[in-house]
Short mmCIF file of C-alpha atoms in Angstrom, two decimals:
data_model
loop_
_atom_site.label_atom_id
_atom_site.label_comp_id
_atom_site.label_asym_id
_atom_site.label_seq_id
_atom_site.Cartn_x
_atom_site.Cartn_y
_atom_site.Cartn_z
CA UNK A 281 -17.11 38.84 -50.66
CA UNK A 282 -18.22 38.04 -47.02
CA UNK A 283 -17.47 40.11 -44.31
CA UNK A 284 -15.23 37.21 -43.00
CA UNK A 285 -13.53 36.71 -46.78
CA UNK A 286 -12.44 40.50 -46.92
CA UNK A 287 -10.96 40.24 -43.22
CA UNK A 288 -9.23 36.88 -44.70
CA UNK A 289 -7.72 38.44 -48.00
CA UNK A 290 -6.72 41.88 -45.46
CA UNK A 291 -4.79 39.69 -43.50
CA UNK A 292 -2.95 37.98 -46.46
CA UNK A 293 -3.82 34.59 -45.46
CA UNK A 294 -5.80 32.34 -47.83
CA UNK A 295 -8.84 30.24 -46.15
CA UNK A 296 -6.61 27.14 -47.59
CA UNK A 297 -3.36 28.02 -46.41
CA UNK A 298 -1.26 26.56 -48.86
CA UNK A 299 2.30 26.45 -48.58
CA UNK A 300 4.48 28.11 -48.00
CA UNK A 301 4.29 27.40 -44.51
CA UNK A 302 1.36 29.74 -42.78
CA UNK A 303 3.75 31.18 -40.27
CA UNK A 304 4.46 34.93 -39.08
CA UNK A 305 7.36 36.35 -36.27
CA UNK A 306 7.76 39.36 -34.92
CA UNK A 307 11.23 39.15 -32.53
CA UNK A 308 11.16 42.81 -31.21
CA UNK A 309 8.08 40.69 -29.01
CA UNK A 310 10.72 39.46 -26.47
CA UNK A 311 11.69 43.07 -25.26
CA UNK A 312 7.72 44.05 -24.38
CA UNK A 313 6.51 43.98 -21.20
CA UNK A 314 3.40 44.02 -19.03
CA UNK A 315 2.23 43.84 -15.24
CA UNK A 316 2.45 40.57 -13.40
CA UNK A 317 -0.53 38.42 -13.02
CA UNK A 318 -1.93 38.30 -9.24
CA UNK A 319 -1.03 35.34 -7.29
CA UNK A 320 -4.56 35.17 -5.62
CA UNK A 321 -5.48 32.11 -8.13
CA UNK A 322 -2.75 29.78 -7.90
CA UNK A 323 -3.04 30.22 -3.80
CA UNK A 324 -6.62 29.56 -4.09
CA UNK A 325 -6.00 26.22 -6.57
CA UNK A 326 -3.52 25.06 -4.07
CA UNK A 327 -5.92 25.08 -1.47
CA UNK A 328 -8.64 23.07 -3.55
CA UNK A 329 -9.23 19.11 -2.48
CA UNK A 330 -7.22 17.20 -5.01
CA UNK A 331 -4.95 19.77 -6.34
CA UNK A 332 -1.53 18.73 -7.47
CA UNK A 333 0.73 20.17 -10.35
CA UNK A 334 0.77 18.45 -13.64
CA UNK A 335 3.18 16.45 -15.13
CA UNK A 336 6.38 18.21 -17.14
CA UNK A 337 7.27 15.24 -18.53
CA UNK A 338 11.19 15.47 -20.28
CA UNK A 339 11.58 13.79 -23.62
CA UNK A 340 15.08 13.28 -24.81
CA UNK A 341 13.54 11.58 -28.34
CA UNK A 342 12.13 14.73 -29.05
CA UNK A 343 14.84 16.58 -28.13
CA UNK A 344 17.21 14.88 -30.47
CA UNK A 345 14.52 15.16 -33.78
CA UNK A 346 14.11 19.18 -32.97
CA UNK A 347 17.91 19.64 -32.30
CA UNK A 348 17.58 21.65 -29.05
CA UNK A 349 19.46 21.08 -25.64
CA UNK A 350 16.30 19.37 -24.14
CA UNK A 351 11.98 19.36 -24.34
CA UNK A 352 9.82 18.92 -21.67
CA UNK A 353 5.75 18.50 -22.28
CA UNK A 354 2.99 19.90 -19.91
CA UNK A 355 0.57 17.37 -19.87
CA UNK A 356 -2.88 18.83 -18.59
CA UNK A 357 -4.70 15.14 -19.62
CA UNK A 358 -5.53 15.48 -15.70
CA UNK A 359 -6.23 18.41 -13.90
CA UNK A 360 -8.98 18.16 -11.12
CA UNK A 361 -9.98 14.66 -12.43
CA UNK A 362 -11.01 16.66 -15.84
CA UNK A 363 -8.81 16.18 -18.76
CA UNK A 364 -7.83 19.41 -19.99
CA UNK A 365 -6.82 22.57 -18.30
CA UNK A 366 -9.73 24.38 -18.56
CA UNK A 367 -10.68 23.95 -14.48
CA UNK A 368 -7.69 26.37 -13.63
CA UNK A 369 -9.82 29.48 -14.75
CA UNK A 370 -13.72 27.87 -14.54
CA UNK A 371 -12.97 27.67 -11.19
CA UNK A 372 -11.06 30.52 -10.42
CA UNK A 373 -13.68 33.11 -12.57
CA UNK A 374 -16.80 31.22 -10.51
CA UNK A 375 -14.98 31.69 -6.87
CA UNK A 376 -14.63 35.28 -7.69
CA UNK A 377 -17.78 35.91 -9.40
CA UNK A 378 -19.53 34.09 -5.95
CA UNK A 379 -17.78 36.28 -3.95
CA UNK A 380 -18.85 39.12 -5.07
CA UNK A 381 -22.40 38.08 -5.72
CA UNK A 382 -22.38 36.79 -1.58
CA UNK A 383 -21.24 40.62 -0.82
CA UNK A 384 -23.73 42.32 -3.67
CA UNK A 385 -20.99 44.90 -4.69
CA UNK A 386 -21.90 46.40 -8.21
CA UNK A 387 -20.54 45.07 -10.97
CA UNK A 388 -21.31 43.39 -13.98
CA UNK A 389 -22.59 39.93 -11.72
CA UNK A 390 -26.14 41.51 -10.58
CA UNK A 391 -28.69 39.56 -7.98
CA UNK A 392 -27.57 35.95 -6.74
CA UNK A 393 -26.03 34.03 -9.30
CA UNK A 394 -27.79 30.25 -9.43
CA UNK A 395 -26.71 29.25 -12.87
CA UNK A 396 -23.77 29.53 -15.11
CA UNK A 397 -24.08 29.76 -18.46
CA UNK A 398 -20.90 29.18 -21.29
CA UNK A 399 -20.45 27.82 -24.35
CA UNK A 400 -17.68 25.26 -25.29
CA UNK A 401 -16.20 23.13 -27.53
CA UNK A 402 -15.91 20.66 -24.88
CA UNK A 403 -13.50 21.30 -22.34
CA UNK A 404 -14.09 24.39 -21.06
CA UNK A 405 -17.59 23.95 -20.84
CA UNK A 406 -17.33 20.73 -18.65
CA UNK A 407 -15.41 22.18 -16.06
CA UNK A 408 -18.27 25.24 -15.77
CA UNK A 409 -20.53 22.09 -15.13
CA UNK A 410 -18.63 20.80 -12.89
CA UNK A 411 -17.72 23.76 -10.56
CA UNK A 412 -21.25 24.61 -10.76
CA UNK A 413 -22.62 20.71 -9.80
CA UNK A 414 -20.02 21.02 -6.78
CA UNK A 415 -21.03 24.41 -5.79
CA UNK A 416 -25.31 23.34 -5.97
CA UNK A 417 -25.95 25.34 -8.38
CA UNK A 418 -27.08 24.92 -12.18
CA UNK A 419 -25.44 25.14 -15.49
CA UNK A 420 -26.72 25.78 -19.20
CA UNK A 421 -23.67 25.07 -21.58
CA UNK A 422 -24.29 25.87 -25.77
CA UNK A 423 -22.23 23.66 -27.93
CA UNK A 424 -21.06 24.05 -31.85
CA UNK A 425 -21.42 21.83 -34.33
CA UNK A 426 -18.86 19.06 -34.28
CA UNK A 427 -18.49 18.32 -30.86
CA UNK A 428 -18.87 14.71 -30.33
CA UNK A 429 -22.01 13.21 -29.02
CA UNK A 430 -19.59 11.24 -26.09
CA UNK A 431 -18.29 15.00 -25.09
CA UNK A 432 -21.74 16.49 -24.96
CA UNK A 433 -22.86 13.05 -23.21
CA UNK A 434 -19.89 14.08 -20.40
CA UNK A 435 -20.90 17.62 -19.86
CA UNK A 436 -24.20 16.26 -19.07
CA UNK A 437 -23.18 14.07 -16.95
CA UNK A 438 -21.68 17.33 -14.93
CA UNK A 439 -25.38 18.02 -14.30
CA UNK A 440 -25.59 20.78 -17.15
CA UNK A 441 -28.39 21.50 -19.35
CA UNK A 442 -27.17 21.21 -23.37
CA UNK A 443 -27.75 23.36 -26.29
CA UNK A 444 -26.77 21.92 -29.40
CA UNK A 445 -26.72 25.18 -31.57
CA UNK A 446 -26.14 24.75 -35.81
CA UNK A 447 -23.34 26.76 -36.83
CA UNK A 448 -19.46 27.52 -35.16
CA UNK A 449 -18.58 28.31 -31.93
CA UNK A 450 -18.63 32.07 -32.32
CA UNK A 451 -22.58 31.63 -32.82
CA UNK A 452 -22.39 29.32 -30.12
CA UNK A 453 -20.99 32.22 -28.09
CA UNK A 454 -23.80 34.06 -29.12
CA UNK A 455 -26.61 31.82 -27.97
CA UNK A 456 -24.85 31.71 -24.37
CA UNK A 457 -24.69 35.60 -24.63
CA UNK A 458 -28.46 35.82 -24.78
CA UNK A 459 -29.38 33.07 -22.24
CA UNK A 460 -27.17 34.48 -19.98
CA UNK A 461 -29.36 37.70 -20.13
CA UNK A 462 -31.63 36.11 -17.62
CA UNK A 463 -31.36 37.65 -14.26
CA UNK A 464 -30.56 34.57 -12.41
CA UNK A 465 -27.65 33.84 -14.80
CA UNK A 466 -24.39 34.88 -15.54
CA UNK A 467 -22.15 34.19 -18.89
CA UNK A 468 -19.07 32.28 -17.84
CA UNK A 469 -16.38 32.93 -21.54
CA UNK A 470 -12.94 32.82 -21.68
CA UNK A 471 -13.61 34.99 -24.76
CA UNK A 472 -13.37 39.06 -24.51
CA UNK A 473 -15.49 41.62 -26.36
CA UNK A 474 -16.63 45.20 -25.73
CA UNK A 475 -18.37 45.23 -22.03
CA UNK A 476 -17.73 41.32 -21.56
CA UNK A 477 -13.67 41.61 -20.37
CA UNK A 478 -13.81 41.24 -16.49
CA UNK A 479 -15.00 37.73 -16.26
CA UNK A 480 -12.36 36.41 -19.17
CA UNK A 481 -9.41 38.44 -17.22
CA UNK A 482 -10.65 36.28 -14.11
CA UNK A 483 -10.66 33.19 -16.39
CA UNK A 484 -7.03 33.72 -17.91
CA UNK A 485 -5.72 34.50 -13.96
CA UNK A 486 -6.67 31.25 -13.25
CA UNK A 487 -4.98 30.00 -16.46
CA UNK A 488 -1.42 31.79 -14.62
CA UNK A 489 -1.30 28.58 -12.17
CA UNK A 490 -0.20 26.37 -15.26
CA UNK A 491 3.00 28.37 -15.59
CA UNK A 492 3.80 29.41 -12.29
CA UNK A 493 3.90 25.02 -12.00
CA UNK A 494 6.25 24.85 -15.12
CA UNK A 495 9.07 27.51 -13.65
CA UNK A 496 8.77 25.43 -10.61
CA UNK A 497 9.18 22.08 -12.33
CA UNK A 498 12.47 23.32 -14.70
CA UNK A 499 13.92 24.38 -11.24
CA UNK A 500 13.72 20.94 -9.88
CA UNK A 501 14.62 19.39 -12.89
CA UNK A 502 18.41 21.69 -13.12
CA UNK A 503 16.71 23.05 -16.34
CA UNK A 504 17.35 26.91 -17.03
CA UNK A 505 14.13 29.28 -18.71
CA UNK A 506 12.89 28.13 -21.18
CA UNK A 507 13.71 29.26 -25.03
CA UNK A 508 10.23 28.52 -26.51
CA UNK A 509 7.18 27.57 -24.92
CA UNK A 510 4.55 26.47 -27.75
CA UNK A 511 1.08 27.30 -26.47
CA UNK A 512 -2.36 25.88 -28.99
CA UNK A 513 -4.65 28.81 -29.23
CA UNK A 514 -8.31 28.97 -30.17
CA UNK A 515 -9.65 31.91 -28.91
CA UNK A 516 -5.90 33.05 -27.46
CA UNK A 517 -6.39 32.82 -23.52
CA UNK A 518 -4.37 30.40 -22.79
CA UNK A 519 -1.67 32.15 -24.82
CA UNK A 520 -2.55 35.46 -23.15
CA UNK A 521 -2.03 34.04 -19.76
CA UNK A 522 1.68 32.56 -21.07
CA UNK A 523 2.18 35.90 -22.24
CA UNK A 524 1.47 37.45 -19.10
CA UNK A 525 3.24 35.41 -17.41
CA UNK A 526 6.93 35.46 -19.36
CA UNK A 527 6.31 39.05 -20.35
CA UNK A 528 6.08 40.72 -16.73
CA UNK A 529 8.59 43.33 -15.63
CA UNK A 530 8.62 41.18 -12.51
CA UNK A 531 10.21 38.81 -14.57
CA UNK A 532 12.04 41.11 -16.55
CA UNK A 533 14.73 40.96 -13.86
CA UNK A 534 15.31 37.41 -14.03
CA UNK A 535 16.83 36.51 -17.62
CA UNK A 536 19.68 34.53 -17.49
CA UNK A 537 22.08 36.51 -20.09
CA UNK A 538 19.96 35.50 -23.35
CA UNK A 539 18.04 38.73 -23.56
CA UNK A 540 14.61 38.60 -23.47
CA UNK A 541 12.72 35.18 -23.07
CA UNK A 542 11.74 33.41 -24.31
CA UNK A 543 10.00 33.20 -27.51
CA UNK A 544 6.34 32.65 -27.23
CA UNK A 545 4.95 30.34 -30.03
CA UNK A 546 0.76 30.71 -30.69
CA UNK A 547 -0.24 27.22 -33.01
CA UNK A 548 -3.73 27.03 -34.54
CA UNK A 549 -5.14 24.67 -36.83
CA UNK A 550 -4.96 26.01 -40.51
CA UNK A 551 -8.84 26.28 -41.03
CA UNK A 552 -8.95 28.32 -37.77
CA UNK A 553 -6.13 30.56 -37.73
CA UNK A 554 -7.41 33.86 -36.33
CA UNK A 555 -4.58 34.92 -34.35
CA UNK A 556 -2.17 34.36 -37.09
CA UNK A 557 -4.25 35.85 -39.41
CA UNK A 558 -4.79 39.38 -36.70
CA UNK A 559 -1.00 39.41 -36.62
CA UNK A 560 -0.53 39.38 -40.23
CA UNK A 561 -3.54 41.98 -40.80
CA UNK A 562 -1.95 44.24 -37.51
CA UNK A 563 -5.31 44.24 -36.15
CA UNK A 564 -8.69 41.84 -34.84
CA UNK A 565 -9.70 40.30 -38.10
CA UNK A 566 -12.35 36.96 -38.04
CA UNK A 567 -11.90 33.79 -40.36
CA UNK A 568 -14.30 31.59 -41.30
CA UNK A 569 -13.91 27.33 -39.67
CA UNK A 570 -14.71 24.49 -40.99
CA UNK A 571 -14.22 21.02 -38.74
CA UNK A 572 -10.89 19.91 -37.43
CA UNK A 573 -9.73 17.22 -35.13
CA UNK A 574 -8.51 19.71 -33.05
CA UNK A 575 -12.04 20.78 -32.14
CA UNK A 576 -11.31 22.95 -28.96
CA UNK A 577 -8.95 24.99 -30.91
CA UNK A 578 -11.57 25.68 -33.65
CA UNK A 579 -12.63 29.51 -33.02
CA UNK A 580 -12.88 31.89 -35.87
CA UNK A 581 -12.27 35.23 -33.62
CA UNK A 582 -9.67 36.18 -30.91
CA UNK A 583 -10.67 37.53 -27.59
CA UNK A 584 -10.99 41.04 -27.91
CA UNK A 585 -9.28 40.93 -24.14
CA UNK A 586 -6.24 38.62 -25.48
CA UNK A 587 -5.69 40.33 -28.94
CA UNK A 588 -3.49 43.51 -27.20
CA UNK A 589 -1.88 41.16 -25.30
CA UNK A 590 -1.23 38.70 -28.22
CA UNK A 591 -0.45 41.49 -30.51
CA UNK A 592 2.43 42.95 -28.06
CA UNK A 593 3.57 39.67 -26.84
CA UNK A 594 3.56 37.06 -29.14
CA UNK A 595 7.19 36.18 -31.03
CA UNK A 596 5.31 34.14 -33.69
CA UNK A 597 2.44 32.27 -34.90
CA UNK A 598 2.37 29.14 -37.27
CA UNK A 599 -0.75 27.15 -38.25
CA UNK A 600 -0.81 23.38 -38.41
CA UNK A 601 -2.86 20.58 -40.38
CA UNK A 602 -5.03 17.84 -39.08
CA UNK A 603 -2.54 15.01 -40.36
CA UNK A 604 0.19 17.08 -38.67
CA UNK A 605 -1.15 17.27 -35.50
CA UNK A 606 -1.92 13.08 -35.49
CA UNK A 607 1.04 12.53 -35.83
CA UNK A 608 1.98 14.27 -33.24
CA UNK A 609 -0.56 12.33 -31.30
CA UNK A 610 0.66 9.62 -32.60
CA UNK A 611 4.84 9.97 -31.19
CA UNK A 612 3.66 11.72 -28.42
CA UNK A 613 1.77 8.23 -27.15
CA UNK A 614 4.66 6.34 -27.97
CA UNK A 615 6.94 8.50 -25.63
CA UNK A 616 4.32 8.27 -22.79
CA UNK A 617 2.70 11.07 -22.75
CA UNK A 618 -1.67 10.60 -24.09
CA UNK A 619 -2.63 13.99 -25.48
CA UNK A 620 -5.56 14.62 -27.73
CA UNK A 621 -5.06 16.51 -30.93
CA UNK A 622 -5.16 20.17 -29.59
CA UNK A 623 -2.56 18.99 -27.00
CA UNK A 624 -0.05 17.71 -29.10
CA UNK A 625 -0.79 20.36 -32.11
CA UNK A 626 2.20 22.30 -29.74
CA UNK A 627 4.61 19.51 -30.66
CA UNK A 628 3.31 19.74 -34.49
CA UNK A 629 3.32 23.83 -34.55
CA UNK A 630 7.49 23.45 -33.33
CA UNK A 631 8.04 21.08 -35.59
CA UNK A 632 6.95 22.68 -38.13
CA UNK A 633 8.71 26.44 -37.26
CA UNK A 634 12.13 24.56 -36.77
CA UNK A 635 12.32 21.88 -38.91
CA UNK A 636 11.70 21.82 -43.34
CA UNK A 637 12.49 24.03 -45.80
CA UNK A 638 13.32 28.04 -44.36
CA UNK A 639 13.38 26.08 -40.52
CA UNK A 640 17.08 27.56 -40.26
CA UNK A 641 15.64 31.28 -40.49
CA UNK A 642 13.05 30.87 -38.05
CA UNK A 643 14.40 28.90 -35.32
CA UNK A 644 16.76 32.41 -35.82
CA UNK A 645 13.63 34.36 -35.92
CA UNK A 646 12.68 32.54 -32.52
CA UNK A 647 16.37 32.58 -31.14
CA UNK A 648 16.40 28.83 -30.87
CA UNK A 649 19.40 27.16 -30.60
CA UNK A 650 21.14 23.90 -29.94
CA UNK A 651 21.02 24.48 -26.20
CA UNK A 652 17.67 25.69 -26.20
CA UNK A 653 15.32 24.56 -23.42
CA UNK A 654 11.94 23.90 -25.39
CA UNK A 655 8.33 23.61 -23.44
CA UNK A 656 5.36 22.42 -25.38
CA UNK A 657 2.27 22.88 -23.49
CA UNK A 658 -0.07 20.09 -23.72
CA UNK A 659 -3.99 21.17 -23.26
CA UNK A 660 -5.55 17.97 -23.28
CA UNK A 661 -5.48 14.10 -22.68
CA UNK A 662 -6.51 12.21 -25.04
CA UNK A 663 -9.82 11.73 -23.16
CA UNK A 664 -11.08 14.90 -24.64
CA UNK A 665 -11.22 13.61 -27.77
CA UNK A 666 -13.97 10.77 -27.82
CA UNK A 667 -13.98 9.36 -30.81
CA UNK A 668 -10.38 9.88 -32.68
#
């Protein structure tokens, strides 16, 4: 066996993912808690030219199907003119990281920074491109196999240099590692490892803003906390931020007489399901991808800087198919709202943990019930997915 194929049969969790339904909980998740994240990034996104909040868009219809008290999606198919949510910590982690470089304090950034370098299944490296085209200064962006030729075409367009590299994102990640090893360059991840944490933490700060917008928006809209929030994970970031954010002891003080809240829900597509299969396995365990439609969610290892956080924090984990997810796409468009396929894999993953055979034990597992205020966090427009 491969390195990868022993972490896979470890975990318990089958390359195919067959039925039953790849899906793990852990409850006791809802009583752990962490520090706050800083507010210093959402006051610095307010302050950016064009900033406004994303939609939280309510949908009854869905509401109705999943048998909760109401849904509301995130829709991040616009944020900064880009459409995904990626710009909330590209251009949070580059502020900082200019910052410091303008004041030369030591730290990991060295001599003047004048080009960024990242690697991407798309969305993430188009906003590094753009922050760095607005900011005069260069960018060198690696991508995986399987990103289409119209995304690659767009993060040119940002002014970036592109490196197609043959293999998966992780050895994408590895090619950005080493050209970033230049001394005019610096490595702009959202993924962790050993030595490479402080520039992710800045990216998943900046990832805080998107939640900090959704307790706003249920305020306005008379809606309560939320009972689930369903969060697409690829490397786990995004879902480390959400944990951060509903898991701080600031918070802590705030639940409205259901106990801890709410469940956190991590959804992966089936041929990439690292974090599912490191919660299964109780520790960091790789698994080998293939190609999915839900490219930006196609990473075979968690952050190193998420995992903890994920490990601690996370109430559950379920992995979802390509069909599942377009047809998700698919009702999602009809109800107004455009996501791509790693956008609406949130409506697929709660779908598929509430509804179908064993649904009644998890949507106990989750503590999900017919007046349960549901959020589905929607990464992506479908503009981010040239192609489908």
């Amino acid at each position: 066996m491969t390195d990868q194929e022993n972490d896979i049969a470890a975990a318990g969790l089958p390359a195919s993912l067959p039925s039953p339904l790849p899906w793990f909980a852990r409850p006791a998740a809802r009583a752990w808690t962490c520090a706050a994240p800083p507010p210093d990034a959402r006051a610095f996104h307010t302050s950016l030219p064009g900033y406004a909040p994303t939609s939280l868009h309510e949908v009854p219809g869905l509401a109705a199907e999943l048998a909760v008290g109401r849904v509301f999606v995130k829709d991040e198919s616009s944020r900064f003119g880009l459409p995904a949510f990626k710009a909330l910590g590209a251009s949070w982690a580059i502020d900082r990281i200019l910052a410091r470089d303008a004041h030369r304090t030591p730290g990991p950034f060295g001599t003047r920074t004048l080009r960024f370098v990242a690697a991407t299944d798309g969305n993430h490296g188009r906003a590094v491109a753009r922050m760095a085209r607005q900011l005069g200064r260069r960018a060198h962006v690696f991508v995986p196999d399987g990103v289409h030729p119209i995304a690659v075409a767009a993060i040119e367009g940002e002014g970036a240099e592109v490196t197609a590299v043959a293999g998966s994102y992780d050895a994408a990640v590895r090619e950005a590692r080493a050209a970033a090893a230049a001394p005019d360059a610096v490595l702009v991840q959202d993924m962790g490892w050993d030595g490479y944490e402080e520039i992710p933490a800045l990216v998943v700060e900046g990832y805080a803003t998107l939640f900090a917008e959704i307790d706003a928006q249920l305020a306005a809209a008379g809606a309560s906390s939320p009972a689930l929030v369903a969060v697409p994970v690829g490397v786990g970031s995004l879902a480390q931020a959400a944990v951060t954010h509903y898991r701080s002891r600031q918070r802590a003080g705030l639940r409205d007489g259901r106990g801890a809240e709410p469940a956190l829900l991590a959804v992966e597509p089936v041929g990439a399901a690292c974090v599912l299969a490191s919660l299964r396995a109780g520790r960091l365990t790789r698994v080998p991808t293939g190609t999915t439609v839900m490219a930006g969610l196609n990473c075979g290892t968690p952050s190193t800087l998420a995992w903890p956080v994920l490990r601690d924090g996370l109430d559950a984990a379920v992995a979802v198919t390509d069909a599942d997810a377009m047809s998700a796409v698919r009702d999602l468009t009809e109800l107004g709202v455009f996501a791509g396929p790693c956008g609406a894999a949130s409506l697929a993953g709660v779908r598929a943990a509430l509804t179908g055979s064993g649904g009644a034990a998890r949507r106990a597992a989750l503590g999900v019930g017919s007046n349960a205020i549901v959020v589905l966090v929607s990464t992506e427009g479908a503009a981010a997915n040239p192609g489908l």
